[in-house]
Coordinates of C-alpha atoms in Angstrom, one line a residue:
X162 CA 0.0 0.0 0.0
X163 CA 1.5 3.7 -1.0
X164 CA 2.7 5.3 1.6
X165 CA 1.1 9.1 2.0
X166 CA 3.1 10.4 5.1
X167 CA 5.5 8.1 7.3
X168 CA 3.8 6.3 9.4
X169 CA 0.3 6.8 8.1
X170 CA -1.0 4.4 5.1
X171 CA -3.6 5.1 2.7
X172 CA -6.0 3.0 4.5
X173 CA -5.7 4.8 7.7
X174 CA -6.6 7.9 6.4
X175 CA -9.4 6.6 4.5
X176 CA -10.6 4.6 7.9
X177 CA -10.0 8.2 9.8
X178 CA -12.4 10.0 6.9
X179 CA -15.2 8.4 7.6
X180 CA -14.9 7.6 11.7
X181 CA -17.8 8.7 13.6
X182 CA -17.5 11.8 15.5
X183 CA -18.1 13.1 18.9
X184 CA -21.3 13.0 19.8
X185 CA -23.7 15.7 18.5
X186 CA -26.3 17.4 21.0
X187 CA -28.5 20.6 20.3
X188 CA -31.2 22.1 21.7
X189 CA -33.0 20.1 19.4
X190 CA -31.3 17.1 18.4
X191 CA -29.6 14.3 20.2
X192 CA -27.0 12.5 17.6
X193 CA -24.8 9.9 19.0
X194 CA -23.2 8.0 16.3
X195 CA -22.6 10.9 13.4
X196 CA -20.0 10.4 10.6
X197 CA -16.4 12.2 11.2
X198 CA -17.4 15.2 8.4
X199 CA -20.8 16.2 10.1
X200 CA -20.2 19.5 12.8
X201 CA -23.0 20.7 15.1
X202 CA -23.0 24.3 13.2
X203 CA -24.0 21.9 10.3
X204 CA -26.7 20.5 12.2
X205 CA -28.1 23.5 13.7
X206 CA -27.8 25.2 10.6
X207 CA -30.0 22.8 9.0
X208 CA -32.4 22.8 12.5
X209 CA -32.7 26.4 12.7
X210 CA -34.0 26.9 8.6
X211 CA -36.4 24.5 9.5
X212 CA -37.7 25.9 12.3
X213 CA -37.6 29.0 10.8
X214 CA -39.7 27.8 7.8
X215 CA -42.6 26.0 10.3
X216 CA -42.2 28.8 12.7
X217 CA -42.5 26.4 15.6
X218 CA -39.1 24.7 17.5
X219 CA -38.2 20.9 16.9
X220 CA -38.8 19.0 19.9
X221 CA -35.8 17.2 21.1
X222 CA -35.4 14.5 18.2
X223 CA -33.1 11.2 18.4
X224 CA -31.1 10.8 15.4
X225 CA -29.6 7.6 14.1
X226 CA -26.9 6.3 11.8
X227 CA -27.4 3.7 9.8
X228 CA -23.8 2.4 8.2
X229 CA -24.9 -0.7 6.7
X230 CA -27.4 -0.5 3.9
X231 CA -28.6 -3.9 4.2
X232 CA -29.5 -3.8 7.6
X233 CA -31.1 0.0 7.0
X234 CA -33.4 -1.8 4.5
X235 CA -34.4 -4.6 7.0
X236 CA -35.0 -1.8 9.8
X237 CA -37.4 0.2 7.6
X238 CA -39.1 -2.4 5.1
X239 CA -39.4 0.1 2.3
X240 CA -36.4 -0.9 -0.4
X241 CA -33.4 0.1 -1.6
X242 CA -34.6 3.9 -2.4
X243 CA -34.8 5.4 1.1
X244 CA -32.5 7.3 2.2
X245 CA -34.1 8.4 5.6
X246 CA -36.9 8.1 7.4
X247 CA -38.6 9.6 10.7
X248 CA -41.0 7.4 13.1
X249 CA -43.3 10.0 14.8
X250 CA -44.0 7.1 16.8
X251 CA -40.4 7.9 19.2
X252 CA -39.3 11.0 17.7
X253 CA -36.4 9.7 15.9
X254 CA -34.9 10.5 12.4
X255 CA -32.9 7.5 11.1
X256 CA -30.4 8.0 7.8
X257 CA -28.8 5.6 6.2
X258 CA -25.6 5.1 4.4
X259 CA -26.4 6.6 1.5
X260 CA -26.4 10.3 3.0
X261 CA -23.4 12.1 2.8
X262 CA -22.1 15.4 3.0
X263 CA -23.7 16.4 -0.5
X264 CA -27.1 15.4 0.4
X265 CA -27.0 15.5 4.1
X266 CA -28.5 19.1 4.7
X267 CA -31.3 18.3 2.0
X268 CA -32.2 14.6 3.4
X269 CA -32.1 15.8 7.0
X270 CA -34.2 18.9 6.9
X271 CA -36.9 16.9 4.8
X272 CA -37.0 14.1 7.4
X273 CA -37.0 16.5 10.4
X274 CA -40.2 18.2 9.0
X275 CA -42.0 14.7 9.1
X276 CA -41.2 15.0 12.6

């Protein structure tokens, strides 16, 4: 394997780009499991348009991760073409592993209206 720095292989840093980050906690959300290249600005950013737009605040909402897309599509029962879904039923947004940082803000602000 090529050698990018000493000491630090190409699959390290393609293992450290998509590690999960720090947990994520807002006045609105509750994220424990994010990928590394999600922030809380980004989050809020994306909570505060919405709640702008309804004109009412988001109840605190539980956000999973989904990282395998096989077991995403056994949790949900709808097929291969969800990307996210919210269950009203427990305040929770769920996103799968097909949501990444060029449809994140998009996917997540759609689902956290449904909530």
């Amino acid at each position: 394997m090529k050698k990018l720095f000493p000491g630090l292989d190409l699959l390290a840093l393609m293992v450290a780009s998509v590690a999960v980050a720090a947990p994520i906690e807002t006045n609105s959300i509750r994220m424990s499991n994010a990928p590394g290249w999600l922030t809380q600005a980004r989050v809020e950013r994306v909570t505060d348009k919405i709640e702008n737009t309804l004109e009412w605040p988001i109840r605190k909402v539980t956000v999973v991760w989904h990282m395998d897309q096989a077991e995403f599509q056994t949790f949900h029962g709808y097929g291969p073409s969800v990307l996210a879904l919210a269950k009203s039923s427990d305040n929770s947004v769920h996103i799968g592993p097909r949501v990444n940082t060029s449809n994140f803000d998009k996917t997540f602000g759609h689902e956290l209206v449904h909530v």
